[in-house]
Coordinates of C-alpha atoms and ligand atoms in Angstrom, one line a residue:
M273 CA 169.5 210.6 -124.9
S274 CA 170.2 213.7 -122.9
K275 CA 173.5 214.0 -121.0
Q276 CA 172.6 214.3 -117.3
F277 CA 174.1 216.8 -114.9
E278 CA 173.4 218.0 -111.4
V279 CA 174.0 221.6 -112.5
A280 CA 173.9 223.1 -116.0
V281 CA 175.0 226.7 -116.5
V282 CA 174.2 228.7 -119.7
G283 CA 176.8 231.3 -120.2
A284 CA 180.5 231.5 -119.3
G285 CA 180.7 235.2 -118.6
P286 CA 181.6 236.3 -115.1
A287 CA 178.2 235.3 -113.6
G288 CA 178.1 231.9 -115.3
Y289 CA 181.7 230.8 -114.9
H290 CA 181.7 231.7 -111.2
A291 CA 178.6 229.7 -110.7
A292 CA 180.0 226.7 -112.6
I293 CA 183.3 226.7 -110.8
R294 CA 181.7 227.0 -107.3
A295 CA 179.2 224.3 -108.1
A296 CA 182.0 222.0 -109.2
Q297 CA 184.1 222.9 -106.1
L298 CA 181.1 221.8 -104.0
G299 CA 181.1 218.4 -105.6
L300 CA 178.3 218.9 -108.1
K301 CA 178.5 217.4 -111.6
T302 CA 178.5 220.5 -113.7
V303 CA 178.4 221.6 -117.3
C304 CA 178.8 225.1 -118.7
I305 CA 177.4 225.9 -122.1
D306 CA 178.5 229.0 -124.1
R307 CA 178.3 229.9 -127.8
W308 CA 181.0 232.5 -128.0
V309 CA 183.6 231.6 -130.7
D310 CA 186.5 233.6 -132.2
A311 CA 187.0 234.3 -135.9
S312 CA 188.5 230.8 -136.4
G313 CA 185.5 229.2 -134.8
Q314 CA 187.4 228.4 -131.5
A315 CA 185.3 228.5 -128.3
V316 CA 186.2 231.5 -126.2
L317 CA 185.0 231.8 -122.6
G318 CA 184.7 234.8 -120.3
G319 CA 181.7 236.4 -121.9
T320 CA 181.3 240.2 -122.5
C321 CA 183.5 241.1 -119.5
L322 CA 186.7 239.4 -120.7
N323 CA 186.2 239.7 -124.5
V324 CA 184.6 243.0 -125.2
G325 CA 183.9 244.7 -121.8
C326 CA 185.7 245.3 -118.5
I327 CA 189.1 243.9 -119.4
P328 CA 189.8 245.3 -122.9
S329 CA 188.3 248.6 -122.0
K330 CA 190.6 248.9 -118.9
A331 CA 193.6 247.9 -121.0
L332 CA 192.9 250.8 -123.4
L333 CA 192.1 253.2 -120.6
D334 CA 195.3 252.4 -118.8
T335 CA 197.4 252.7 -122.0
S336 CA 195.8 255.9 -123.1
H337 CA 196.1 257.4 -119.6
K338 CA 199.9 256.6 -119.5
F339 CA 200.2 258.2 -123.0
S340 CA 198.3 261.3 -122.0
Q341 CA 200.3 261.7 -118.7
A342 CA 203.5 261.3 -120.6
Q343 CA 202.3 263.9 -123.1
S344 CA 201.0 266.6 -120.7
E345 CA 202.2 265.9 -117.1
F346 CA 205.6 264.2 -117.1
E347 CA 207.6 267.4 -117.9
D348 CA 206.2 269.0 -114.7
L349 CA 207.9 266.2 -112.8
G350 CA 211.2 266.6 -114.6
I351 CA 210.7 263.7 -117.0
M352 CA 211.4 264.7 -120.6
T353 CA 209.4 262.9 -123.3
Q354 CA 210.7 264.2 -126.6
G355 CA 210.0 261.8 -129.4
L356 CA 206.9 260.4 -127.6
A357 CA 204.8 258.5 -130.2
L358 CA 201.8 256.2 -130.2
D359 CA 201.6 252.8 -131.9
V360 CA 197.9 252.0 -132.1
A361 CA 198.6 248.5 -133.5
Q362 CA 200.9 247.6 -130.6
M363 CA 198.3 249.1 -128.1
Q364 CA 195.7 246.8 -129.6
R365 CA 198.0 243.8 -129.6
H366 CA 198.7 244.3 -125.9
K367 CA 195.0 244.5 -125.2
D368 CA 194.3 241.3 -127.3
L369 CA 197.0 239.4 -125.6
I370 CA 195.6 240.2 -122.1
V371 CA 192.1 239.1 -123.3
Q372 CA 193.6 235.9 -124.8
N373 CA 195.5 235.1 -121.6
L374 CA 192.4 235.7 -119.4
T375 CA 189.9 233.8 -121.6
K376 CA 192.3 230.8 -121.8
G377 CA 192.7 231.1 -118.0
V378 CA 188.9 230.7 -117.5
A379 CA 189.0 227.6 -119.8
G380 CA 191.8 226.3 -117.6
L381 CA 189.9 227.0 -114.4
L382 CA 186.8 225.3 -115.6
K383 CA 188.8 222.3 -116.7
S384 CA 190.8 222.0 -113.5
N385 CA 187.7 222.1 -111.4
G386 CA 186.1 219.4 -113.5
V387 CA 183.4 221.5 -115.3
E388 CA 182.5 220.0 -118.6
V389 CA 182.4 222.8 -121.3
V390 CA 180.0 222.6 -124.3
T391 CA 180.1 225.0 -127.2
G392 CA 176.8 226.0 -128.7
T393 CA 173.6 228.0 -128.3
A394 CA 171.3 226.7 -125.5
T395 CA 167.6 227.1 -125.3
L396 CA 165.7 226.1 -122.2
Q397 CA 162.8 223.7 -122.8
A398 CA 160.1 222.5 -120.4
G399 CA 161.3 219.9 -117.9
K400 CA 164.7 221.4 -117.3
I401 CA 166.1 220.3 -120.6
L402 CA 168.6 222.4 -122.5
Q403 CA 168.7 222.1 -126.3
V404 CA 172.1 222.9 -127.6
T405 CA 172.8 223.8 -131.2
D406 CA 176.4 223.9 -132.3
A407 CA 178.0 225.9 -135.2
A408 CA 177.3 223.0 -137.6
D409 CA 173.6 223.1 -136.6
Q410 CA 174.0 219.7 -134.8
V411 CA 171.5 219.6 -131.9
S412 CA 172.1 217.8 -128.6
T413 CA 170.3 217.9 -125.3
V414 CA 171.5 218.4 -121.7
A415 CA 169.3 217.6 -118.7
A416 CA 170.0 218.9 -115.2
E417 CA 168.4 219.0 -111.8
H418 CA 169.4 222.6 -111.5
I419 CA 169.8 225.1 -114.4
I420 CA 171.5 228.5 -114.0
L421 CA 170.8 231.0 -116.8
A422 CA 173.6 233.5 -117.2
P423 CA 173.2 234.7 -120.8
G424 CA 174.4 238.3 -120.1
S425 CA 173.6 241.3 -122.2
S426 CA 174.4 243.0 -125.5
P427 CA 174.6 246.7 -126.6
V428 CA 171.3 248.4 -127.4
D429 CA 171.1 249.6 -131.1
I430 CA 169.1 252.7 -132.0
P431 CA 167.3 253.0 -135.3
A432 CA 168.4 256.7 -135.7
C433 CA 172.0 255.4 -135.9
A434 CA 172.2 252.0 -137.6
R435 CA 175.5 250.4 -137.1
D436 CA 177.7 249.6 -140.1
D437 CA 180.5 248.5 -137.8
K438 CA 183.0 250.7 -139.6
M439 CA 181.9 254.3 -139.1
I440 CA 179.0 253.7 -136.7
V441 CA 180.0 251.2 -134.1
D442 CA 178.9 250.0 -130.7
S443 CA 181.2 249.5 -127.7
T444 CA 182.7 246.4 -129.2
G445 CA 183.7 248.2 -132.4
A446 CA 185.0 251.2 -130.3
L447 CA 187.5 248.8 -128.6
A448 CA 189.0 247.8 -131.9
F449 CA 189.7 251.0 -133.8
D450 CA 193.0 250.6 -135.7
T451 CA 193.6 254.4 -136.0
V452 CA 192.7 257.4 -133.8
P453 CA 189.8 259.2 -135.4
K454 CA 190.3 262.9 -135.8
T455 CA 186.8 263.5 -134.6
L456 CA 184.6 261.1 -132.7
G457 CA 181.0 261.3 -131.6
V458 CA 179.7 259.3 -128.7
I459 CA 175.9 258.9 -128.2
G460 CA 175.4 258.4 -124.4
A461 CA 177.5 260.0 -121.6
G462 CA 177.0 257.1 -119.3
V463 CA 179.7 254.8 -117.9
I464 CA 180.7 253.1 -121.2
G465 CA 180.4 256.3 -123.3
L466 CA 182.6 258.2 -120.9
E467 CA 185.2 255.5 -120.7
L468 CA 185.5 254.9 -124.4
G469 CA 185.3 258.7 -125.2
S470 CA 188.2 259.2 -122.7
V471 CA 190.3 256.5 -124.3
W472 CA 190.2 258.1 -127.8
S473 CA 190.2 261.7 -126.5
R474 CA 193.5 261.0 -124.6
L475 CA 195.0 259.6 -127.8
G476 CA 194.2 262.7 -129.8
A477 CA 190.5 262.5 -131.0
K478 CA 188.3 265.5 -130.7
V479 CA 185.4 263.9 -128.8
V480 CA 181.8 265.1 -128.6
L481 CA 179.4 263.2 -126.3
L482 CA 175.7 263.6 -126.9
E483 CA 173.5 262.8 -123.9
A484 CA 169.8 262.9 -124.1
V485 CA 169.3 263.3 -120.3
P486 CA 169.8 266.9 -119.2
T487 CA 171.6 265.9 -116.0
F488 CA 175.2 264.5 -116.0
L489 CA 175.6 261.1 -114.3
P490 CA 172.2 261.4 -112.6
T491 CA 172.7 258.3 -110.4
A492 CA 176.0 259.6 -108.9
D493 CA 176.4 261.9 -105.9
K494 CA 175.6 265.5 -107.2
Q495 CA 178.8 267.0 -105.8
V496 CA 180.8 264.2 -107.5
S497 CA 179.1 264.5 -110.8
K498 CA 179.5 268.3 -110.8
E499 CA 183.2 267.9 -110.1
A500 CA 183.5 265.2 -112.8
L501 CA 181.8 267.4 -115.4
K502 CA 184.1 270.3 -114.7
L503 CA 187.2 268.0 -114.9
F504 CA 186.2 266.1 -118.0
K505 CA 185.4 269.4 -119.8
K506 CA 188.8 270.7 -118.9
Q507 CA 190.3 267.5 -120.4
G508 CA 188.7 268.5 -123.7
L509 CA 185.6 266.2 -123.7
D510 CA 182.8 268.1 -125.3
I511 CA 179.8 266.9 -123.3
R512 CA 176.4 268.1 -124.6
L513 CA 173.5 267.4 -122.3
G514 CA 169.9 267.3 -123.2
A515 CA 170.9 266.4 -126.8
K516 CA 168.5 263.8 -128.3
V517 CA 169.9 262.1 -131.4
T518 CA 167.2 261.8 -134.1
G519 CA 169.2 260.6 -137.2
S520 CA 172.5 259.9 -138.9
K521 CA 173.8 259.7 -142.4
I522 CA 177.0 258.1 -143.5
K523 CA 178.7 260.4 -146.0
K524 CA 182.1 260.6 -147.6
S525 CA 183.1 263.3 -145.2
G526 CA 182.1 261.3 -142.1
V527 CA 179.0 260.5 -140.1
E528 CA 176.5 263.3 -140.0
V529 CA 174.5 263.2 -136.8
T530 CA 171.3 265.1 -136.3
Y531 CA 170.1 265.9 -132.8
E532 CA 167.6 268.1 -131.0
D533 CA 168.5 270.3 -128.0
G534 CA 167.1 273.3 -126.2
D535 CA 168.1 275.5 -129.2
G536 CA 166.4 273.3 -131.9
T537 CA 167.8 270.9 -134.5
Q538 CA 171.6 270.6 -134.6
K539 CA 174.0 268.8 -136.9
L540 CA 177.4 267.4 -136.1
T541 CA 179.8 265.6 -138.5
V542 CA 182.4 263.2 -137.1
D543 CA 184.8 260.6 -138.5
R544 CA 183.4 257.9 -136.4
L545 CA 180.4 257.5 -134.1
I546 CA 180.0 255.2 -131.0
V547 CA 176.5 254.3 -129.9
A548 CA 176.7 253.7 -126.2
V549 CA 173.1 254.1 -125.0
G550 CA 172.8 251.0 -122.7
R551 CA 172.7 247.3 -122.8
Q552 CA 169.8 244.8 -123.0
A553 CA 169.5 241.3 -121.6
E554 CA 170.4 238.6 -124.1
T555 CA 167.3 236.5 -123.6
K556 CA 165.7 236.5 -127.1
D557 CA 165.1 232.8 -128.1
L558 CA 166.7 231.6 -124.8
I559 CA 163.5 230.2 -123.2
A560 CA 160.8 228.1 -124.7
S561 CA 157.3 229.5 -124.0
D562 CA 156.3 226.4 -122.0
A563 CA 159.5 226.3 -119.9
G564 CA 157.8 228.1 -117.0
V565 CA 160.4 230.9 -116.8
V566 CA 158.9 234.5 -116.9
V567 CA 160.8 237.2 -118.8
D568 CA 159.6 240.8 -118.3
D569 CA 158.9 243.3 -121.1
R570 CA 162.5 244.6 -121.0
G571 CA 163.8 241.1 -121.6
L572 CA 165.0 240.6 -118.0
I573 CA 164.4 237.1 -116.5
E574 CA 162.2 237.5 -113.4
V575 CA 163.9 236.4 -110.2
N576 CA 163.5 236.8 -106.5
E577 CA 166.1 238.1 -104.1
V578 CA 168.0 234.8 -104.3
C579 CA 167.9 234.5 -108.1
E580 CA 165.2 231.8 -108.3
T581 CA 163.1 232.1 -111.4
T582 CA 159.4 231.3 -111.6
C583 CA 160.4 227.7 -112.4
V584 CA 161.6 225.6 -109.5
G585 CA 165.2 224.5 -110.0
V586 CA 165.9 227.2 -112.6
Y587 CA 167.9 230.2 -111.5
A588 CA 169.1 233.3 -113.4
V589 CA 172.1 235.6 -112.6
G590 CA 174.1 238.5 -113.9
D591 CA 173.2 241.1 -116.5
A592 CA 170.0 239.1 -117.6
V593 CA 168.3 239.8 -114.2
R594 CA 167.3 243.0 -112.3
G595 CA 169.9 245.2 -110.7
A596 CA 173.2 246.6 -111.8
M597 CA 174.8 245.4 -115.0
L598 CA 178.1 244.9 -113.4
A599 CA 180.5 241.9 -113.6
H600 CA 181.1 241.7 -109.8
K601 CA 177.3 241.7 -109.1
G602 CA 176.9 238.8 -111.4
M603 CA 179.9 236.9 -109.9
E604 CA 178.4 237.2 -106.4
E605 CA 175.0 236.0 -107.7
G606 CA 176.6 233.0 -109.5
V607 CA 178.5 231.9 -106.4
M608 CA 175.4 232.4 -104.2
V609 CA 173.2 230.3 -106.4
A610 CA 175.8 227.5 -106.6
E611 CA 176.1 227.5 -102.8
R612 CA 172.3 227.5 -102.3
I613 CA 172.0 224.5 -104.7
A614 CA 174.5 222.7 -102.6
G615 CA 172.4 223.4 -99.4
G616 CA 174.0 226.6 -98.2
K617 CA 172.0 229.8 -97.4
P618 CA 174.1 232.7 -98.6
Q619 CA 172.6 235.9 -99.9
V620 CA 174.0 238.8 -101.9
N621 CA 174.0 242.1 -100.1
Y622 CA 172.7 244.4 -102.9
E623 CA 173.2 247.4 -100.5
T624 CA 176.9 247.3 -101.0
V625 CA 177.4 246.9 -104.7
P626 CA 180.3 249.2 -105.6
W627 CA 180.0 251.4 -108.7
V628 CA 183.1 252.5 -110.6
I629 CA 183.7 254.7 -113.6
Y630 CA 187.3 254.2 -114.8
T631 CA 187.8 257.7 -116.2
H632 CA 190.6 259.9 -114.9
P633 CA 190.1 260.8 -112.2
E634 CA 188.1 257.7 -111.4
I635 CA 184.6 257.9 -109.9
A636 CA 183.4 255.3 -107.4
W637 CA 180.6 254.9 -104.9
V638 CA 178.7 252.5 -102.7
G639 CA 175.4 252.9 -100.9
A640 CA 173.0 255.8 -100.9
T641 CA 173.4 259.3 -102.2
E642 CA 172.4 262.4 -100.3
A643 CA 169.5 262.8 -102.8
E644 CA 168.2 259.3 -102.2
L645 CA 168.4 259.7 -98.4
S646 CA 166.6 263.1 -98.6
A647 CA 163.9 261.5 -100.8
A648 CA 163.5 258.7 -98.2
E649 CA 163.4 261.3 -95.4
T650 CA 166.4 259.8 -93.7
A651 CA 168.4 262.3 -91.6
F652 CA 172.1 262.1 -92.3
K653 CA 175.4 263.8 -91.7
V654 CA 178.2 264.3 -94.3
G655 CA 182.0 264.5 -94.1
V656 CA 183.9 265.6 -97.2
F657 CA 187.7 265.5 -97.7
P658 CA 189.2 267.3 -100.7
L659 CA 192.1 265.3 -102.2
A660 CA 193.9 268.7 -102.7
A661 CA 194.6 268.4 -98.9
S662 CA 196.2 265.0 -99.2
G663 CA 200.0 264.8 -98.9
R664 CA 200.1 261.6 -101.0
A665 CA 197.9 263.1 -103.7
M666 CA 200.2 266.1 -103.9
A667 CA 203.3 263.9 -104.0
S668 CA 201.9 262.0 -106.9
N669 CA 200.5 265.2 -108.7
E670 CA 196.9 263.8 -108.5
T671 CA 195.1 266.3 -106.3
A672 CA 191.8 266.5 -108.2
G673 CA 188.7 265.1 -106.5
L674 CA 187.2 264.4 -103.1
I675 CA 185.9 261.7 -100.8
K676 CA 182.6 261.9 -99.1
V677 CA 181.2 259.8 -96.2
I678 CA 177.5 259.9 -95.5
A679 CA 176.4 258.6 -92.1
D680 CA 173.0 258.2 -90.4
A681 CA 172.3 261.3 -88.2
A682 CA 171.0 259.1 -85.3
T683 CA 173.2 256.0 -85.4
D684 CA 176.3 257.3 -87.2
R685 CA 176.2 254.1 -89.4
V686 CA 177.8 254.7 -92.8
L687 CA 175.1 254.8 -95.4
G688 CA 177.1 255.8 -98.5
V689 CA 180.6 256.7 -99.6
H690 CA 181.2 258.7 -102.8
M691 CA 184.5 259.6 -104.3
I692 CA 186.2 261.1 -107.3
G693 CA 190.0 260.9 -107.6
A694 CA 193.0 258.8 -108.6
H695 CA 192.7 255.1 -107.7
C696 CA 189.1 255.4 -106.4
S697 CA 188.4 252.0 -108.0
E698 CA 190.7 250.5 -105.4
L699 CA 189.8 252.9 -102.5
I700 CA 186.1 252.1 -102.7
A701 CA 186.8 248.6 -101.5
E702 CA 187.6 250.0 -98.0
A703 CA 184.2 251.7 -97.9
V704 CA 182.4 248.5 -99.1
I705 CA 184.1 246.5 -96.3
A706 CA 183.1 249.1 -93.7
M707 CA 179.5 249.1 -94.9
E708 CA 179.4 245.3 -95.1
F709 CA 180.5 245.2 -91.5
G710 CA 177.9 247.8 -90.5
A711 CA 180.6 250.3 -89.5
S712 CA 179.9 253.8 -88.1
A713 CA 181.8 256.9 -89.3
E714 CA 183.4 256.8 -85.8
D715 CA 184.6 253.2 -86.4
L716 CA 186.3 254.4 -89.6
G717 CA 187.7 257.4 -87.7
L718 CA 189.1 255.1 -85.0
T719 CA 190.8 252.9 -87.6
M720 CA 194.5 253.5 -88.3
F721 CA 195.4 254.2 -91.9
A722 CA 198.9 254.1 -93.3
H723 CA 200.6 257.5 -94.1
P724 CA 201.0 258.8 -96.7
T725 CA 198.2 257.2 -98.6
L726 CA 195.1 258.3 -100.5
S727 CA 193.2 256.0 -98.1
E728 CA 193.8 258.6 -95.4
G729 CA 191.2 260.7 -97.4
L730 CA 188.5 258.2 -96.4
H731 CA 189.7 258.4 -92.8
E732 CA 189.6 262.2 -92.8
A733 CA 186.2 262.2 -94.6
A734 CA 184.9 259.9 -91.8
L735 CA 186.3 262.1 -89.1
A736 CA 184.8 265.1 -90.9
V737 CA 181.3 263.6 -90.3
S738 CA 181.7 264.7 -86.7
G739 CA 183.8 267.8 -87.4
H740 CA 187.0 266.1 -86.3
A741 CA 189.1 265.9 -89.5
I742 CA 192.7 267.1 -88.8
H743 CA 193.6 268.4 -92.3
I744 CA 190.6 270.5 -93.1
A745 CA 189.4 273.6 -91.4
H746 CA 186.2 273.2 -89.2
R747 CA 184.4 276.0 -87.6
K748 CA 185.6 276.2 -84.0
R749 CA 183.0 274.8 -81.5
R750 CA 182.3 276.8 -78.4
Ligands
LIG964 P1 178.2 238.2 -120.1 O1 179.6 238.6 -119.7 O2 177.5 239.0 -121.2 O3 178.3 236.7 -120.6 C1 177.2 236.0 -121.1 C2 177.7 234.7 -121.8 O4 176.6 234.0 -122.2 C3 178.4 235.1 -123.1 O5 179.6 234.4 -123.2 C4 177.4 234.6 -124.2 O6 178.1 234.0 -125.3 C5 176.7 233.5 -123.5 N1 175.4 233.2 -124.0 C6 174.3 234.1 -124.1 N2 173.2 233.4 -124.5 C7 173.6 232.1 -124.7 C8 172.9 231.0 -125.2 N3 171.6 231.0 -125.5 N4 173.6 229.8 -125.2 C9 174.9 229.7 -124.9 N5 175.6 230.8 -124.5 C10 174.9 232.0 -124.4 N6 181.3 245.7 -115.6 C11 182.1 245.9 -114.5 O7 181.7 245.4 -113.4 N7 183.2 246.7 -114.5 C12 183.6 247.2 -115.7 O8 184.7 247.9 -115.7 C13 182.9 247.0 -116.9 N8 183.3 247.6 -118.0 C14 182.6 247.3 -119.2 C15 183.0 247.9 -120.3 C16 182.3 247.6 -121.5 C17 182.8 248.3 -122.8 C18 181.2 246.8 -121.5 C19 180.4 246.5 -122.8 C20 180.7 246.3 -120.3 C21 181.4 246.5 -119.1 N9 181.0 246.0 -117.9 C22 181.7 246.2 -116.8 C23 179.8 245.2 -117.8 C24 180.2 243.7 -117.7 O9 180.9 243.3 -118.8 C25 178.9 242.8 -117.6 O10 178.2 243.3 -116.4 C26 179.3 241.4 -117.4 O11 180.0 240.9 -118.4 C27 178.0 240.6 -117.2 O12 178.3 239.3 -116.9 P2 177.3 238.1 -117.3 O13 178.1 236.8 -117.0 O14 176.0 238.3 -116.8 O15 177.2 238.1 -118.9

């Protein structure tokens, strides 16, 4: 006999656990099924984000940033750091502790909201039945009126660089190095490659990033990506664009990587190699062929704008569906679906998904780039504020970067905000709120910002759209 629920969620990553908690808050009898277990076989919730994604990477980014600042910037401020040393084991223990606290926290939240948690691998059968296989190969079934699939994603492997999980690793392996490699190769200069490359570079590794695409960060604003490339190169990251990796060999001396670039075939030998070429939806064996749910040729579950699949009563959210593979996008989808099941009509505004790259300086943006607007033949105006002109940035010795506001030429409505600089992961929220509320650049200009803050940079960039920024020189109007 199947256990019967009103809502069954597959996956306890950010998309799934948000959906389950909101469904339970709305009074629906809810179960959340996840197969993630630790080395001792204990169930661990939180998915990629908490275990091997957002949180552990940010723990290592923050620690390595503090170390690098102490090493190269503190003396300028009069802070002497003789005897500074790094304890990689302690750094990793700190990261693991945060992960443990947060994953236990998710288990606690599910429990306190009355969500039943089942550990095992779920497959969707016809008739909205989930077959769940546990670690001992025991099979049980769960039936639900509404099923939310949130199986997430996993790193893409490439045949040219088969992982051995020691010398050639994916992002998960790169979060767990127990020593700092002297030399490190990273295949892929996207978000994950840049973040992980930065961590180990700051701790002393000589890092080479091999990126097949000839353009650096092609989806970011051009001015921002140009500034980022300049700053990252200055930090010592060796970023080689248009470098297509064709093979690798594990040797005693390290990993020998072969790649093709404009000058022909090149070889590079590194102590360790991270493959960070993207992620794929984790949908293999998830859905029986007669379940009525269509999966596209990239493995993404087909959904409409409110995350309904092709089978009535089955929804899919998070990394396993179209759109950004970002935790917050999945969280919002999870909550939206739970609320729609309970009779509400919310929608996710995909126009205001914030993007962040947690390098130093950080890169963040929301909305359209100048290139996208030009391609769509939308007339726009731009205001840019360099952080070098910000008093607060100077006071904190963090003057690299800029904030750009793009507004519609006719209506002045903010269409995009792009930034590179310290704390941009936090600053971008102000731009998201402005765009969510349909603000114009003038609205932002008329808003009072605390002084001295980095946020004033957004204020000034908005004022610059109409040539009214106070702290940058505009050509005098007659
Ligand atoms: P996941 O978090 O992948 O969770 C899916 C869950 O489903 C897993 O727990 C899995 O065990 C379970 N599951 C899968 N199939 C089954 C099945 N058949 N039966 C039972 N359970 C199943 N995003 C950000 O927004 N900000 C960041 O800073 C950021 N940093 C990242 C850094 C790294 C190194 C990586 C790898 C990713 C990062 N991401 C970041 C991406 C983010 O982790 C994902 O977008 C997010 O985790 C997706 O959430 P999800 O719930 O869709 O899937």
